[in-house]
Tab-separated table of C-alpha atoms in Angstrom:
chain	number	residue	atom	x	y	z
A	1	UNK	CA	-19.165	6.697	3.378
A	2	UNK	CA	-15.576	5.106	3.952
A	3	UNK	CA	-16.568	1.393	4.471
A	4	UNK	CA	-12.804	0.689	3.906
A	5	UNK	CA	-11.899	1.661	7.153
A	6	UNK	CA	-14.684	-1.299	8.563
A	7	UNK	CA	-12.784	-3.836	6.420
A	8	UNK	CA	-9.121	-3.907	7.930
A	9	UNK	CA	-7.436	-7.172	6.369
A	10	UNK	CA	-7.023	-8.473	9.960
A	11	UNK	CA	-3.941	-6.925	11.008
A	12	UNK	CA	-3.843	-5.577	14.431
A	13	UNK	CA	-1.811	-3.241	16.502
A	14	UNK	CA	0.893	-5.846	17.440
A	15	UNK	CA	2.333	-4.895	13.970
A	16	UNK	CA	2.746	-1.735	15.304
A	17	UNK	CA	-0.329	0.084	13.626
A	18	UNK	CA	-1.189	2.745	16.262
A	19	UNK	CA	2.560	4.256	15.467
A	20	UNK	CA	2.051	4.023	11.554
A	21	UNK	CA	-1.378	5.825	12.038
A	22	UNK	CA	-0.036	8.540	14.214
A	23	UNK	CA	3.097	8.974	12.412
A	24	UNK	CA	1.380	9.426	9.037
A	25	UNK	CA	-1.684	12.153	10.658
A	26	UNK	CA	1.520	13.712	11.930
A	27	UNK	CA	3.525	14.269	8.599
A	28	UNK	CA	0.837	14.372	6.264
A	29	UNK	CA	-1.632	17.111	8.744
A	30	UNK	CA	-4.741	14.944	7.613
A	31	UNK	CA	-7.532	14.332	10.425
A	32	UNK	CA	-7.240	11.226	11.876
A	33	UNK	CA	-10.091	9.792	10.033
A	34	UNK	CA	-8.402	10.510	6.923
A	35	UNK	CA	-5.268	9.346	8.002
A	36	UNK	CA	-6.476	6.032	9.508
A	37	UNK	CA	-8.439	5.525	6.068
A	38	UNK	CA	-4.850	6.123	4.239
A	39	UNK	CA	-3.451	3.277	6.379
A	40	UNK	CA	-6.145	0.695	5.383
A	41	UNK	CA	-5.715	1.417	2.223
A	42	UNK	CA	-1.880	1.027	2.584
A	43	UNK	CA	-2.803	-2.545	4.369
A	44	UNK	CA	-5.103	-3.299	1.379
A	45	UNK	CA	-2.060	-2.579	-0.951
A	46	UNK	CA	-0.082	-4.711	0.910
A	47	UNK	CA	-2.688	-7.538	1.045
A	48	UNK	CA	-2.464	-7.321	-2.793
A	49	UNK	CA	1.295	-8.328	-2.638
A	50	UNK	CA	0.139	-11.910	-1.646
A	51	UNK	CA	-0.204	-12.222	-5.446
A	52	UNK	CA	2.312	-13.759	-6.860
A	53	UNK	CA	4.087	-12.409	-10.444
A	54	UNK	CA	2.440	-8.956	-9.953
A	55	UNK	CA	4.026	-5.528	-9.440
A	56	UNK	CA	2.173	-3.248	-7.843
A	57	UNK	CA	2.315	0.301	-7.871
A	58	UNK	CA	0.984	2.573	-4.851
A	59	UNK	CA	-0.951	6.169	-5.034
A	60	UNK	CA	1.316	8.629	-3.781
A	61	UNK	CA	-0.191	8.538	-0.170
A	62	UNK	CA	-0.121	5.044	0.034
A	63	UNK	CA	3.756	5.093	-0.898
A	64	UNK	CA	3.864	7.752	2.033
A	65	UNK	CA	2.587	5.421	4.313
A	66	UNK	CA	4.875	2.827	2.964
A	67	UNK	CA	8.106	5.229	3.731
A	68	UNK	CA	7.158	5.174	7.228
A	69	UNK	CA	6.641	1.637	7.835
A	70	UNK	CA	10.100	0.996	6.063
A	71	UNK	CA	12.038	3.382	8.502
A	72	UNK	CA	11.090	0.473	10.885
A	73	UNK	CA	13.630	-2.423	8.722
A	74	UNK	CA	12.602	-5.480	11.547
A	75	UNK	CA	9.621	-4.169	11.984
A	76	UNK	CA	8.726	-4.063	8.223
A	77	UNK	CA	9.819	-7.282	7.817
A	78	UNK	CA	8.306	-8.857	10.279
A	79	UNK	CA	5.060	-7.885	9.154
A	80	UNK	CA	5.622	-8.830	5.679
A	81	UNK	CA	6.759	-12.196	7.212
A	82	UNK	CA	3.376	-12.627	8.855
A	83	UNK	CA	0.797	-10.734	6.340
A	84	UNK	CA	2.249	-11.769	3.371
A	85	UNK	CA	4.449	-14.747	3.479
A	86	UNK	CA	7.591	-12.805	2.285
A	87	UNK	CA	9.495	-10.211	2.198
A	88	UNK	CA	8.035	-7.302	-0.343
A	89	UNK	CA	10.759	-5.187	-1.632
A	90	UNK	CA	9.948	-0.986	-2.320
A	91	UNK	CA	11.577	-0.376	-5.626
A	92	UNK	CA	12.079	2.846	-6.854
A	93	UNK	CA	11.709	3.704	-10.271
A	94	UNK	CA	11.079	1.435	-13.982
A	95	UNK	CA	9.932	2.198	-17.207
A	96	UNK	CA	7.214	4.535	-17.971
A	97	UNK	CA	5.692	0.743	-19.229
A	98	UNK	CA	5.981	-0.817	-16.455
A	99	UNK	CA	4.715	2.074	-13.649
A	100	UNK	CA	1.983	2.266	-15.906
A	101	UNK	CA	1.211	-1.760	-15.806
A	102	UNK	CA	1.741	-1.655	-12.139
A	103	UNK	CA	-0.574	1.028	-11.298
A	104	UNK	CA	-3.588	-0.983	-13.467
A	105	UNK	CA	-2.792	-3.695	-11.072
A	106	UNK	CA	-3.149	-1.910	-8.449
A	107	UNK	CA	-6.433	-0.079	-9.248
A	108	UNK	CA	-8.063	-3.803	-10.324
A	109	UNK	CA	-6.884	-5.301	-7.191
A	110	UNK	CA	-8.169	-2.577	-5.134
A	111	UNK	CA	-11.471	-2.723	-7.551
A	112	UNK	CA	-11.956	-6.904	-7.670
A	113	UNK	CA	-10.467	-7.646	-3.915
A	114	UNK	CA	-12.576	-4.267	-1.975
A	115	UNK	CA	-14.579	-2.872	-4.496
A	116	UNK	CA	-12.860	0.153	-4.186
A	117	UNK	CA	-11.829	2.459	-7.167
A	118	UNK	CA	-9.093	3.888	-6.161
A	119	UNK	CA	-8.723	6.567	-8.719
A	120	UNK	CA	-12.126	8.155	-7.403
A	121	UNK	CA	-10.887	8.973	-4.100
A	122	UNK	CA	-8.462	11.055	-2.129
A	123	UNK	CA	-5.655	8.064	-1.722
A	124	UNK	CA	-5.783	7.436	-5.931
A	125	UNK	CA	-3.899	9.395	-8.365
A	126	UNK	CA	-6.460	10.113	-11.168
A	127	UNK	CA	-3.774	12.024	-12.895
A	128	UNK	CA	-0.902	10.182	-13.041
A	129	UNK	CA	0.228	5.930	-13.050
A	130	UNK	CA	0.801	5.748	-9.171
A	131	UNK	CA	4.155	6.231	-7.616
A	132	UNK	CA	7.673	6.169	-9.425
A	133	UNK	CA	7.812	3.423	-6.848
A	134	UNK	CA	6.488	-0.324	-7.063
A	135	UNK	CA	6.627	-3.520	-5.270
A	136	UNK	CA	9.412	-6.520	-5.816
A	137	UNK	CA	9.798	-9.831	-4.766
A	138	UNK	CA	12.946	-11.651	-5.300
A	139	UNK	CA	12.436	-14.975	-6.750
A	140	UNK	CA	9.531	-13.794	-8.937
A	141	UNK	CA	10.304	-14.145	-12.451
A	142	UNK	CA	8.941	-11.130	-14.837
């Protein structure tokens, strides 16, 4: 059912995965199935940050997942370092615009990159545009 937990993006433990997965079954009460699912998808929406010019905007339990990885600052950017060539900034807030744009390129990455839509399952947010939260890189020009 979940082939996106087959298709991890090649990052491995030595990012410090095992805590992420824990830590987010932990806070969130989800099975560990569910949870590990919710941090491939977070890895997938980080993936997507390798594009350049594009804000991205995560589902609200992909943002949660996001939180916990930031509460780790060298950590975090290591990873970002290594898996996406720089640094990927967690923005809060924007225009209703511009939350709205992000989440669309979210839900087409997810759709073009995994052939996952997002908005049909548990980590999407059918009901809203994402996260008041989005990605930032400096240098990128917008």
């Amino acid at each position: 059912m979940w082939q996106a937990a087959q298709n991890r993006n090649q990052f491995d433990d030595t990012d410090g995965l095992a805590y992420l997965r824990s830590e987010f079954q932990r806070r969130t009460g989800l099975d560990a199935l569910t949870a590990d699912i919710g941090v491939d998808f977070y890895l997938k929406f980080m993936a997507l940050q390798r594009t350049p010019f594009t804000v991205f905007v995560p589902s609200e339990l992909i943002d949660a997942v996001w939180h916990i990885h930031l509460e780790d600052p060298e950590g975090y950017e290591r990873f970002c370092i290594d898996h996406v060539g720089r640094r990927i900034s967690h923005t809060p807030g924007g225009t209703p615009d511009q939350l709205a744009a992000g989440w669309e390129n979210t839900v087409n990455g997810f759709v073009q990159n995994y052939g996952i839509n997002l908005e049909e399952t548990r980590f999407g947010n059918a009901d809203q545009n994402g996260t008041p939260c989005r990605s930032f890189v400096a240098g990128d020009c917008f």
